PDB file of C-alpha atoms and ligand atoms in Angstrom:
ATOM      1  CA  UNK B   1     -60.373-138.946  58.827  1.00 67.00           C
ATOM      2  CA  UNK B   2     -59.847-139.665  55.339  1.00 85.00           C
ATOM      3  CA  UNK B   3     -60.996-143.548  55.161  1.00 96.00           C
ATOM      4  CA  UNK B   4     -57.095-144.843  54.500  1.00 98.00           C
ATOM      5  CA  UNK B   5     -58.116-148.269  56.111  1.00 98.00           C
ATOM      6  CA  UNK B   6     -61.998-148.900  55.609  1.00 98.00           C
ATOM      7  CA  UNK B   7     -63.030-152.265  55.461  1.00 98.00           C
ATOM      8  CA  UNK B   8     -59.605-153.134  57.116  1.00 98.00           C
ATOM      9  CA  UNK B   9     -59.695-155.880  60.148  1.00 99.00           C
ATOM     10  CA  UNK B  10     -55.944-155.397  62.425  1.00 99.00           C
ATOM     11  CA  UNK B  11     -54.518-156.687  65.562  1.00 99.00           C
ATOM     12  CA  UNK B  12     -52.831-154.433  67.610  1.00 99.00           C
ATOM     13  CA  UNK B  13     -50.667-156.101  70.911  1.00 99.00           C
ATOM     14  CA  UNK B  14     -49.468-153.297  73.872  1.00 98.00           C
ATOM     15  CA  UNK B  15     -52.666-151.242  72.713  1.00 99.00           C
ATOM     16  CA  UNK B  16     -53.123-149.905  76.175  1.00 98.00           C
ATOM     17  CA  UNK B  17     -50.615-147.211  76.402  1.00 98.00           C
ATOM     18  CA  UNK B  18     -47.783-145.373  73.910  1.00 98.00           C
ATOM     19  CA  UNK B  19     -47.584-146.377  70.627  1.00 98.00           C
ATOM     20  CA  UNK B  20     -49.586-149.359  70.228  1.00 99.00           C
ATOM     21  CA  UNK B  21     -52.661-147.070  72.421  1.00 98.00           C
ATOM     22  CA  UNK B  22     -51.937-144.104  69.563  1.00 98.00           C
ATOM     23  CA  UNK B  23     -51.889-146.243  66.559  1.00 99.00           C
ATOM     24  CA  UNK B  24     -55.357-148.626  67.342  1.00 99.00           C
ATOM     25  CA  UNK B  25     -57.065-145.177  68.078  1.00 98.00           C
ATOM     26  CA  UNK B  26     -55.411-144.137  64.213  1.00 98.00           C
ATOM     27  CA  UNK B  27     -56.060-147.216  62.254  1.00 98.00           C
ATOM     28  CA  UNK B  28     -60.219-147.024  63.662  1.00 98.00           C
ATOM     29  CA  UNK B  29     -60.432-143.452  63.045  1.00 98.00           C
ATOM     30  CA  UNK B  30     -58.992-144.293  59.598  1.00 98.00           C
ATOM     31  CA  UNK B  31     -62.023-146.790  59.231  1.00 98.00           C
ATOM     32  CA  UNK B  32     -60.356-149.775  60.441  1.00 98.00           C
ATOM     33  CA  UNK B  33     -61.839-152.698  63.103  1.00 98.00           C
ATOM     34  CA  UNK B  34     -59.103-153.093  65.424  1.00 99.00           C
ATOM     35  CA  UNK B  35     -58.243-156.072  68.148  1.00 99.00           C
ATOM     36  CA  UNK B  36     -56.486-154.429  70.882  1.00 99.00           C
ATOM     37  CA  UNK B  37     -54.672-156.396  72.859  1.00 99.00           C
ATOM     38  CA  UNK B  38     -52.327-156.157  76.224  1.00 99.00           C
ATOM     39  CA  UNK B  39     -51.817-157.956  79.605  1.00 98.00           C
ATOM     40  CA  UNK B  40     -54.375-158.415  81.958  1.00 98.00           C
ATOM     41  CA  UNK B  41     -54.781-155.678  84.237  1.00 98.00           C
ATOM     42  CA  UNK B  42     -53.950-152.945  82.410  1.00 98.00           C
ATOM     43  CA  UNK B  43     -56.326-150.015  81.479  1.00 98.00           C
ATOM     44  CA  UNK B  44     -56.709-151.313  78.101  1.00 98.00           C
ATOM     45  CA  UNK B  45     -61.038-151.290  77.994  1.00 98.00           C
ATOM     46  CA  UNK B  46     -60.826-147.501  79.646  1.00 98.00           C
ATOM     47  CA  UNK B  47     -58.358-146.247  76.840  1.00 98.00           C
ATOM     48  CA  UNK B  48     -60.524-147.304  73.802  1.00 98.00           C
ATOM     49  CA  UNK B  49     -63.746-146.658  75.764  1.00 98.00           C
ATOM     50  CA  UNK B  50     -64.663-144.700  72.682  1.00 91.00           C
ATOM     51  CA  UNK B  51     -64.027-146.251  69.940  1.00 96.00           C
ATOM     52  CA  UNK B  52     -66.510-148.542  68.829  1.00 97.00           C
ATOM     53  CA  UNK B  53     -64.405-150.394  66.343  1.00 98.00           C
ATOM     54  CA  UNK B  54     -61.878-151.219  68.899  1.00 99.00           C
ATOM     55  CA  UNK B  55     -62.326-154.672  70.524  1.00 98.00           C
ATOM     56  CA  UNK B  56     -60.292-154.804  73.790  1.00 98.00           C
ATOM     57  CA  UNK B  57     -58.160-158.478  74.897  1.00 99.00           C
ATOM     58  CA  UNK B  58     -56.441-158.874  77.764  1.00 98.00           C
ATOM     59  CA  UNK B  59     -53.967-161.204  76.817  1.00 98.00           C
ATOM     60  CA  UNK B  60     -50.063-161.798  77.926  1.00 99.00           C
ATOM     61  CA  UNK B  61     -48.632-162.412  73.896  1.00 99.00           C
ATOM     62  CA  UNK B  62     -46.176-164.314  75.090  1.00 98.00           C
ATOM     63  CA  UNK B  63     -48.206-167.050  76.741  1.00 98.00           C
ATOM     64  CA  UNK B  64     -48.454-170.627  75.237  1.00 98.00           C
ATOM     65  CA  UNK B  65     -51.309-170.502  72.858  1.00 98.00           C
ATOM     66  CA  UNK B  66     -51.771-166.817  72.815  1.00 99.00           C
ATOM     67  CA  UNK B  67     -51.058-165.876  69.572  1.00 99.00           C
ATOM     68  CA  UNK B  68     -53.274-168.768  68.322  1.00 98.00           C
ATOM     69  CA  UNK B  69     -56.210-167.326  70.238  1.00 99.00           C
ATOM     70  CA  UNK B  70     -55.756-163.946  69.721  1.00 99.00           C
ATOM     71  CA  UNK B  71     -55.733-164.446  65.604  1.00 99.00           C
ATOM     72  CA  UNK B  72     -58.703-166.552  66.241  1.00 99.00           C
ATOM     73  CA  UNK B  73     -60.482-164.033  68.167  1.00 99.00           C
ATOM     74  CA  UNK B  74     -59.762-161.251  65.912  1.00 99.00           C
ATOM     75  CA  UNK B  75     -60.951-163.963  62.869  1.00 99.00           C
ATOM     76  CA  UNK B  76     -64.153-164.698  65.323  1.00 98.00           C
ATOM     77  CA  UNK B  77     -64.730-160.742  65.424  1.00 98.00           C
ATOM     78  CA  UNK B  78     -64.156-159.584  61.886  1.00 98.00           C
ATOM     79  CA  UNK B  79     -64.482-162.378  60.060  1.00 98.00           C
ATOM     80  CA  UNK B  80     -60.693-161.377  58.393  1.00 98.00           C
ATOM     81  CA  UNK B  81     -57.041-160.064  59.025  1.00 99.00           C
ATOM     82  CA  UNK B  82     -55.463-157.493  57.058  1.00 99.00           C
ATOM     83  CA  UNK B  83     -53.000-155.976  59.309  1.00 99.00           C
ATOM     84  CA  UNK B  84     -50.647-157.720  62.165  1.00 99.00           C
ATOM     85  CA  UNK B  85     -49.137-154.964  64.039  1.00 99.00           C
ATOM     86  CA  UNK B  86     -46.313-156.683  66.636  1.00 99.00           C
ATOM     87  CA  UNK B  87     -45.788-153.380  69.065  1.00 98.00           C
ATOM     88  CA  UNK B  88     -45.600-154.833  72.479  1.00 98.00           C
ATOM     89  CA  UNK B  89     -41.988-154.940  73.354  1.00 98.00           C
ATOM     90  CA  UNK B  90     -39.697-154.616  76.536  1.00 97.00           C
ATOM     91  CA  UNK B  91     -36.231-153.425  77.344  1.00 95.00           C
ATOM     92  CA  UNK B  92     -36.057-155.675  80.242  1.00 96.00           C
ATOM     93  CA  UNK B  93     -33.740-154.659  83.025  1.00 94.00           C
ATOM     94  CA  UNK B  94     -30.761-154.127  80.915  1.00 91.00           C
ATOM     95  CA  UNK B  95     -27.000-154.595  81.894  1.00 91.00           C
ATOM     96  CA  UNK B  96     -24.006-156.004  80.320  1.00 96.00           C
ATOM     97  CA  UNK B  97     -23.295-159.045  79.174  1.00 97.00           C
ATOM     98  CA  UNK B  98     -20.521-160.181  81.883  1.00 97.00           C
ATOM     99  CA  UNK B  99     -23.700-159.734  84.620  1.00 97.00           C
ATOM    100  CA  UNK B 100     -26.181-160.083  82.874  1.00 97.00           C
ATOM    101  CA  UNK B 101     -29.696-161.933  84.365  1.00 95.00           C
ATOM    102  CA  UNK B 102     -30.287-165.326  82.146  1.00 97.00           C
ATOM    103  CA  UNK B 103     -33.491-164.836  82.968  1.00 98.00           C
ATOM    104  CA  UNK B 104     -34.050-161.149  82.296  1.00 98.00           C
ATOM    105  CA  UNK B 105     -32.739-162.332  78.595  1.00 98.00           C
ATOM    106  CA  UNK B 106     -35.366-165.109  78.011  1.00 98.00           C
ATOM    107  CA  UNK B 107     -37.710-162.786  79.479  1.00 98.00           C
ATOM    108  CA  UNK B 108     -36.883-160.056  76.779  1.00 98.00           C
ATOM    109  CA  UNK B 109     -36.354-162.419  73.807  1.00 98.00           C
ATOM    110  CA  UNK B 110     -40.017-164.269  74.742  1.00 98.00           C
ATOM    111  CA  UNK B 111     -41.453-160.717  74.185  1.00 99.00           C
ATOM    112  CA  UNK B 112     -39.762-158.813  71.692  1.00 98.00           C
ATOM    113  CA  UNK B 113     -38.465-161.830  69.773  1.00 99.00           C
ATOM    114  CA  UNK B 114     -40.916-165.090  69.557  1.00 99.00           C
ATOM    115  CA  UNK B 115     -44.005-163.478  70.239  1.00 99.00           C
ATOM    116  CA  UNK B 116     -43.450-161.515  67.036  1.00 99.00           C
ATOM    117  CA  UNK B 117     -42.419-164.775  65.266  1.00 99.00           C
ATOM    118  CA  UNK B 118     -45.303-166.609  67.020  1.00 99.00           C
ATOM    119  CA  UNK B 119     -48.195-163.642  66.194  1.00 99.00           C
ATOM    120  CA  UNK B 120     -46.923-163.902  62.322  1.00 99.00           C
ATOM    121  CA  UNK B 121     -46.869-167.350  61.898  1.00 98.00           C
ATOM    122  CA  UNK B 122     -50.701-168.009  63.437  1.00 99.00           C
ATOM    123  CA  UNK B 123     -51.479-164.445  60.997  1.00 99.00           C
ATOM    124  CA  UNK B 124     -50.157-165.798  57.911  1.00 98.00           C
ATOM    125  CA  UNK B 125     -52.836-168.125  56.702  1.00 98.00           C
ATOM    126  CA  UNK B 126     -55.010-165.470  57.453  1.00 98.00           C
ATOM    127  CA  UNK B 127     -53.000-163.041  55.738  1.00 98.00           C
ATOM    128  CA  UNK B 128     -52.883-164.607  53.059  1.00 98.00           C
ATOM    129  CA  UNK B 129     -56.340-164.148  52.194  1.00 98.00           C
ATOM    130  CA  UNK B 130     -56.637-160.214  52.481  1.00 97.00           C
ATOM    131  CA  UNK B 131     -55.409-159.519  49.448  1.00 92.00           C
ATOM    132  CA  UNK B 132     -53.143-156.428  50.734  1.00 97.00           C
ATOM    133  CA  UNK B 133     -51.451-158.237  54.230  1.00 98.00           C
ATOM    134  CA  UNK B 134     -49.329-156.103  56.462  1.00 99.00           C
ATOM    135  CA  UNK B 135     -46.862-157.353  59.047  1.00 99.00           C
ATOM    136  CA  UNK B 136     -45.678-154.093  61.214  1.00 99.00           C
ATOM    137  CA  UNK B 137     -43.078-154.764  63.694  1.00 99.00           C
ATOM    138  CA  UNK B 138     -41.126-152.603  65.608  1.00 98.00           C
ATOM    139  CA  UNK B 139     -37.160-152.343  65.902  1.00 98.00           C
ATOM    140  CA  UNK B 140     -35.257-149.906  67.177  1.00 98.00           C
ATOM    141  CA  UNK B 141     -32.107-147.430  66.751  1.00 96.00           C
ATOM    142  CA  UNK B 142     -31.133-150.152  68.230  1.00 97.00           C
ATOM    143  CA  UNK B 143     -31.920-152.545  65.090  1.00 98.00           C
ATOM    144  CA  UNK B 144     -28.634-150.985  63.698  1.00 98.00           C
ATOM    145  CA  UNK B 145     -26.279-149.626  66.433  1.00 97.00           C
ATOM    146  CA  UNK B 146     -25.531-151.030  69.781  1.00 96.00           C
ATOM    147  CA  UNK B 147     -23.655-149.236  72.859  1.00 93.00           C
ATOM    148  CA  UNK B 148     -22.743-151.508  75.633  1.00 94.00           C
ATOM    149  CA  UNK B 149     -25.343-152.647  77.739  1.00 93.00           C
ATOM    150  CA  UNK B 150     -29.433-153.378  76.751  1.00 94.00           C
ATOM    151  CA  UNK B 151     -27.880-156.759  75.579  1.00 97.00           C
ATOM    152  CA  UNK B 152     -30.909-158.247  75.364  1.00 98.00           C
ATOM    153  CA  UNK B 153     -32.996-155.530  74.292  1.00 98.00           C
ATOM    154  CA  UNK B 154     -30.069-154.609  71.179  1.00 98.00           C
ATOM    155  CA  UNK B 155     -30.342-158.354  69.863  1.00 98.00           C
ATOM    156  CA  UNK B 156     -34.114-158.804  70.013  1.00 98.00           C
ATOM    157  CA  UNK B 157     -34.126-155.000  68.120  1.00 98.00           C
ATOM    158  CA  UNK B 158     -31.840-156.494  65.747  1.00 98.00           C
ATOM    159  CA  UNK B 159     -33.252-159.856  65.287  1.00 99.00           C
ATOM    160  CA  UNK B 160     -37.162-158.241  64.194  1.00 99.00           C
ATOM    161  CA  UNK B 161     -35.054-156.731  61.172  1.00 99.00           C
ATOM    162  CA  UNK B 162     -33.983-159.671  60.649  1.00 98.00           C
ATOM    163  CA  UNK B 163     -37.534-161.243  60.948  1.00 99.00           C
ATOM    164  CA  UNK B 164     -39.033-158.679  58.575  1.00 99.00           C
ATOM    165  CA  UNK B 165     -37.088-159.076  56.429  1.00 98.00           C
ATOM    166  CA  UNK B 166     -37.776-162.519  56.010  1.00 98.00           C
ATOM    167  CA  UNK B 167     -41.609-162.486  56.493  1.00 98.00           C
ATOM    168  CA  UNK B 168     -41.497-159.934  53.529  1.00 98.00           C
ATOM    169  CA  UNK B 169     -40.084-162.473  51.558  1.00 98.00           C
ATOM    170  CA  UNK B 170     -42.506-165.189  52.349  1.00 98.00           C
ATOM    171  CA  UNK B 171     -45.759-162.694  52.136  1.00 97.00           C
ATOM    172  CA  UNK B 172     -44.494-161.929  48.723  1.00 92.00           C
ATOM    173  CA  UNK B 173     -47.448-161.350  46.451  1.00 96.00           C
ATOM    174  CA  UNK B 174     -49.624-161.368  49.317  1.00 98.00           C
ATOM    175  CA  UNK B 175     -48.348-158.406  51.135  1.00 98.00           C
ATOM    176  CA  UNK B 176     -45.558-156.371  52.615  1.00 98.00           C
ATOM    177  CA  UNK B 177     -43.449-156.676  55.943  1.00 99.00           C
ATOM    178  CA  UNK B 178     -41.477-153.664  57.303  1.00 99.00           C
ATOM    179  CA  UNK B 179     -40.880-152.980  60.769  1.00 99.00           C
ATOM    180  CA  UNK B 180     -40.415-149.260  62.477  1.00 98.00           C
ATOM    181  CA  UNK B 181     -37.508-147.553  63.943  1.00 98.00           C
ATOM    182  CA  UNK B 182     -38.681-144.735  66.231  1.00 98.00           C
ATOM    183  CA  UNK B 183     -36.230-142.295  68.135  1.00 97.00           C
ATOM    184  CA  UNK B 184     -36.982-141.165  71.074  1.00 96.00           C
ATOM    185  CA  UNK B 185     -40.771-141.060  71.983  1.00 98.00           C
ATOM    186  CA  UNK B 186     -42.129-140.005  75.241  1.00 96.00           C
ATOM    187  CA  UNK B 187     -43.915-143.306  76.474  1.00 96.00           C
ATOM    188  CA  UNK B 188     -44.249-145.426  79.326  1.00 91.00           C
ATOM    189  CA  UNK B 189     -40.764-147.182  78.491  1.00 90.00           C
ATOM    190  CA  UNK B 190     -38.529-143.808  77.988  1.00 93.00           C
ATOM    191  CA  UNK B 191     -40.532-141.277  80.603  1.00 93.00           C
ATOM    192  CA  UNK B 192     -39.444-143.178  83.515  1.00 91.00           C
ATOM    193  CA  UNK B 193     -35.672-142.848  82.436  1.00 89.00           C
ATOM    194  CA  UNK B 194     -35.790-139.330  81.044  1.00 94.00           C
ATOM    195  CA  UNK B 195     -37.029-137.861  84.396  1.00 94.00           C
ATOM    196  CA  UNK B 196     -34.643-140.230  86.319  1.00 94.00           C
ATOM    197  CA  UNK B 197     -31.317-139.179  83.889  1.00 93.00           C
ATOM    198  CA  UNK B 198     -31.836-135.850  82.468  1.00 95.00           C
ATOM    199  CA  UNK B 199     -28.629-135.958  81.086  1.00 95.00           C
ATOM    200  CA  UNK B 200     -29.935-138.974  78.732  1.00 91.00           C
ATOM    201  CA  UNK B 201     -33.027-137.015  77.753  1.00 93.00           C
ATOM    202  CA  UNK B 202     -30.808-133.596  77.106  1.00 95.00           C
ATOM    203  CA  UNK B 203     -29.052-135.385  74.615  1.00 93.00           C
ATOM    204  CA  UNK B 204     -31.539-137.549  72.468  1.00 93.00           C
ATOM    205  CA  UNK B 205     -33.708-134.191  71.910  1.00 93.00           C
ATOM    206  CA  UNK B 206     -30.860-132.227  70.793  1.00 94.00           C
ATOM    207  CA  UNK B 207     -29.612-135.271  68.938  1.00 95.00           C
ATOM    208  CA  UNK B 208     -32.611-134.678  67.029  1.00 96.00           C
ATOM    209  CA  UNK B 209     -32.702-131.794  64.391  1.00 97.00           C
ATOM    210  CA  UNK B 210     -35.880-131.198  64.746  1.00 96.00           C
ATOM    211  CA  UNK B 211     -35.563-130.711  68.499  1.00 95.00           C
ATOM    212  CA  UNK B 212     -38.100-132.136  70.457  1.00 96.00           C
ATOM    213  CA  UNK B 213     -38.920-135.749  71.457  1.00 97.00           C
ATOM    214  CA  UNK B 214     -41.529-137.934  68.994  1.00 97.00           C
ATOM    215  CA  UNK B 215     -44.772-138.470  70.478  1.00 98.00           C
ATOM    216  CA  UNK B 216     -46.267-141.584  70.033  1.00 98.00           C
ATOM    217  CA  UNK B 217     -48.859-140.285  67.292  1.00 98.00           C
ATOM    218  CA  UNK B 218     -46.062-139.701  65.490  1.00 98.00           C
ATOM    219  CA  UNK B 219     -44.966-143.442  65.182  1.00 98.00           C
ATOM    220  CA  UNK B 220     -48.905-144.112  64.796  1.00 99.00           C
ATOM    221  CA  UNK B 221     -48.622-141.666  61.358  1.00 98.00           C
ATOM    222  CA  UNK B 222     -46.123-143.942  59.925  1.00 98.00           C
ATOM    223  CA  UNK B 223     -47.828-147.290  60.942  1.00 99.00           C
ATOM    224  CA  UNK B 224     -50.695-145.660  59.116  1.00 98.00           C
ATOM    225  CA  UNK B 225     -48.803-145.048  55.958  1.00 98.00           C
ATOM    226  CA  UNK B 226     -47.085-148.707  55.946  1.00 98.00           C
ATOM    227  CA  UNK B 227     -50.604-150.149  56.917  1.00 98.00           C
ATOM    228  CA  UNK B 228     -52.474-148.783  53.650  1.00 98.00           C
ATOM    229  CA  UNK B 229     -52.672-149.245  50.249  1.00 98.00           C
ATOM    230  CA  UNK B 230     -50.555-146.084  49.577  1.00 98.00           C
ATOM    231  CA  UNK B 231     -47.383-148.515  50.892  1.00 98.00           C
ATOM    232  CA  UNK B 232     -48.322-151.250  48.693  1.00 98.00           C
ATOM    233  CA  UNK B 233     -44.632-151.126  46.889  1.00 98.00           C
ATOM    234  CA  UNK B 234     -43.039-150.489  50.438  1.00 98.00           C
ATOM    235  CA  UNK B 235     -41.791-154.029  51.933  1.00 98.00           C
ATOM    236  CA  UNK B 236     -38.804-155.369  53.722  1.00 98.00           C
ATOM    237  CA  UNK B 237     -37.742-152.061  55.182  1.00 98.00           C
ATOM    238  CA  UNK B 238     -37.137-150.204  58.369  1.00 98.00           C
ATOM    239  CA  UNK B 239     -38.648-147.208  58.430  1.00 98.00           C
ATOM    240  CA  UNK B 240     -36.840-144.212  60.669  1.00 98.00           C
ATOM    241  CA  UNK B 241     -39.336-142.132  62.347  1.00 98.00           C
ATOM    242  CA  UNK B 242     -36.755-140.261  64.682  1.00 98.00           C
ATOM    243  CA  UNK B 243     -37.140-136.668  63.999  1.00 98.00           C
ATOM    244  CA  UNK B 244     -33.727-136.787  62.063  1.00 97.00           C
ATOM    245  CA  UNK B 245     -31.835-138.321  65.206  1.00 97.00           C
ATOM    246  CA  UNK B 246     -29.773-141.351  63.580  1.00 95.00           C
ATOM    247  CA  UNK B 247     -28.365-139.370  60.645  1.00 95.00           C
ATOM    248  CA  UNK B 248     -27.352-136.315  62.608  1.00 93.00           C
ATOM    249  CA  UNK B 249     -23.724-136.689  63.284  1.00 84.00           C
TER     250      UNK B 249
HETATM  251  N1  LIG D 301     -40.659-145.256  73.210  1.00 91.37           N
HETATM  252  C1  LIG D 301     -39.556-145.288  72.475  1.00 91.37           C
HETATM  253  O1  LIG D 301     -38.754-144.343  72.456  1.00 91.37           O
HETATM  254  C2  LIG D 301     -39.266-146.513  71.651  1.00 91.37           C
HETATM  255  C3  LIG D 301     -38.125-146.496  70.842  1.00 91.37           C
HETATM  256  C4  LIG D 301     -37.842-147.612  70.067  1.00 91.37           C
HETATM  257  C5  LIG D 301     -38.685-148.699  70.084  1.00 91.37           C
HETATM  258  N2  LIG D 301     -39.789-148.687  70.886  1.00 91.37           N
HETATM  259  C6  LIG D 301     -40.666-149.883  70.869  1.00 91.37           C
HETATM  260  O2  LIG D 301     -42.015-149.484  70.759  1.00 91.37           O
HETATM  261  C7  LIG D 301     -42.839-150.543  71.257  1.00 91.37           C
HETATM  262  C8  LIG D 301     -43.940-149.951  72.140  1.00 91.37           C
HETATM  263  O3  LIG D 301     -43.370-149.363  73.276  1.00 91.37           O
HETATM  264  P1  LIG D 301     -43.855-147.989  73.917  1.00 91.37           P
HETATM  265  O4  LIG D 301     -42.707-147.068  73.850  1.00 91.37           O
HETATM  266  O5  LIG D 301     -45.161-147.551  73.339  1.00 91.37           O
HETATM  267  O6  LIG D 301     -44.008-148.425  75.456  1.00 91.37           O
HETATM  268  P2  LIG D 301     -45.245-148.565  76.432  1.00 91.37           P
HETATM  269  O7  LIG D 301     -44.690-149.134  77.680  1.00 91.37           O
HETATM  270  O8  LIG D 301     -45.991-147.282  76.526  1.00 91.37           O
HETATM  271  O9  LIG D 301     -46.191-149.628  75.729  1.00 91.37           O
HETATM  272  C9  LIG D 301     -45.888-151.006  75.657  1.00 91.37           C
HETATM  273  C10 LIG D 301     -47.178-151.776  75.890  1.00 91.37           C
HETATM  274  O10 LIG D 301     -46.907-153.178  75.706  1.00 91.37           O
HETATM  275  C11 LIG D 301     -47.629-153.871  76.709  1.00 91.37           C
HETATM  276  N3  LIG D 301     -47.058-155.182  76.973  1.00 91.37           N
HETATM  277  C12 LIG D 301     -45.891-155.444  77.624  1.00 91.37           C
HETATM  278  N4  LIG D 301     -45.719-156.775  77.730  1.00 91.37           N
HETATM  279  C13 LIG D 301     -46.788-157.356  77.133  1.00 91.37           C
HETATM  280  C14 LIG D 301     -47.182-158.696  76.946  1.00 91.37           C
HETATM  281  N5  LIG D 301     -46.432-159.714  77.381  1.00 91.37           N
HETATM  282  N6  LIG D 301     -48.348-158.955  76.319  1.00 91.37           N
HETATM  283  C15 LIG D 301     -49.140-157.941  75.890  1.00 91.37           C
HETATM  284  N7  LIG D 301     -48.808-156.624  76.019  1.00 91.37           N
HETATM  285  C16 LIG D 301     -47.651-156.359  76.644  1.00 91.37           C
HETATM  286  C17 LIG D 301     -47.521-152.964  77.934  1.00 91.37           C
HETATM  287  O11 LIG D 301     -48.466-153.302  78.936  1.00 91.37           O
HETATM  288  C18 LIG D 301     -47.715-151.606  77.322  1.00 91.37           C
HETATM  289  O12 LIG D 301     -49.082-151.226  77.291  1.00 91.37           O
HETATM  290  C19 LIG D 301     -41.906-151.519  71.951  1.00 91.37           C
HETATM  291  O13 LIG D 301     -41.690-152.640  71.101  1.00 91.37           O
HETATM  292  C20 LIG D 301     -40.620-150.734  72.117  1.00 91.37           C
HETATM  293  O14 LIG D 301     -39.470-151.539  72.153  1.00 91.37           O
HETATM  294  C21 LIG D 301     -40.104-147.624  71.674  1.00 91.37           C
END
């Protein structure tokens, strides 16, 4: 622990498993109070049982009025905001475009798109006010490339760049907006679909000079980095953390 976020105050949404579970347990080890927050009925308290500085919410992010009441309970806890990070995400149930479910793409867009858009806007004013506000969201290879199918998943992906990029703008002096692009981490998304097409998990390790899958600390690392002072300069960008997997040709 070396203190990177001490006197910090961040919310954290799909904080009970993967990536958004690593990163809360990193940004209160690193001296931050965190507001964890995922649906109802999910292990969320158990997780952070042990962290004192993490508050637990179960909250669906995408209900009407959530983001409103989960800024104002994280304002009610800590008195301040410093760091929004947007994690919880889907990839729905997939499929092409010529079949694909309506409702599987409202579904997707509601989570990975508008609650994002929804979280910031309720942040801002809050924001504002830190002196050093950061907006983390996370994108996706798929912010970049596409391959057919994950239609909805692909444009939401592409669409938080797009977001970022324009929240960086707005924060300005205030703070910085960039949004993550992890490879392939073992989570409760990918897991499921490695062990059912080992084919598909054979070739995103290889794919990846450094030859192993990312682990969802390793995603927490660079949340870390963007979330402190030390990436005060750092804004507008999408940050690969893919063990060299996109540039590998
Ligand atoms: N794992 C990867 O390889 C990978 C790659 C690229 C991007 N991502 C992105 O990383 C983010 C985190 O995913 P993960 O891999 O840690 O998966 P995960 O399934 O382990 O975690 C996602 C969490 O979000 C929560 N969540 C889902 N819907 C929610 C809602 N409506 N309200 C509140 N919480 C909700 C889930 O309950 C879960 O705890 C997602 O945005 C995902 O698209 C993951």
């Amino acid at each position: 622990m070396t203190g990177l976020l001490e006197g910090k105050a961040a919310i954290v949404t799909g904080a009970a498993s993967g990536i958004g579970e690593a990163s809360a347990r990193l940004m209160a080890s690193e001296g931050a109070r965190v507001l964890a927050v995922d649906l109802p009925g999910k292990p969320l308290a158990q997780v952070h049982a042990g962290s004192p500085s993490i508050i637990c919410m179960d909250m669906d992010v995408t209900a009407l009025g959530a983001a409103d009441a989960i800024v104002a309970a994280a304002i009610d806890a800590f008195g301040r905001l410093d760091i929004l990070f947007n994690n919880a995400g889907t990839v729905g149930k997939g499929g092409v475009v010529e079949t694909h479910d309506e409702a599987d793409w409202n579904f997707v867009i509601g989570l990975n798109l508008t609650s994002v858009y929804r979280l910031s806007k309720a942040a801002i004013p809050f924001l504002k006010q830190s002196g050093a506000a950061r907006i983390i969201n996370v994108g996706s290879v798929r912010s970049d490339f596409a391959d057919s199918g994950a239609v909805a998943y692909t444009s939401t992906k592409h669409a938080v760049a797009g977001l970022t990029k324009v929240l960086a703008c707005e924060l300005g002096p205030y703070g910085t907006a960039n949004y993550i692009q992890p490879g392939a981490i073992l989570t409760g998304i990918t897991s499921p679909a490695f062990e059912r097409m080992p084919d598909y998990a054979k070739y995103w390790k290889e794919r990846a000079p450094v030859g192993r899958f990312g682990e969802s600390e390793d995603i927490a690392n660079a949340v870390l980095y963007l979330a402190s002072d030390e990436a005060d300069f750092v804004s507008g960008i999408g940050l690969w953390v893919d063990g060299g997997a996109v540039s590998h040709y």
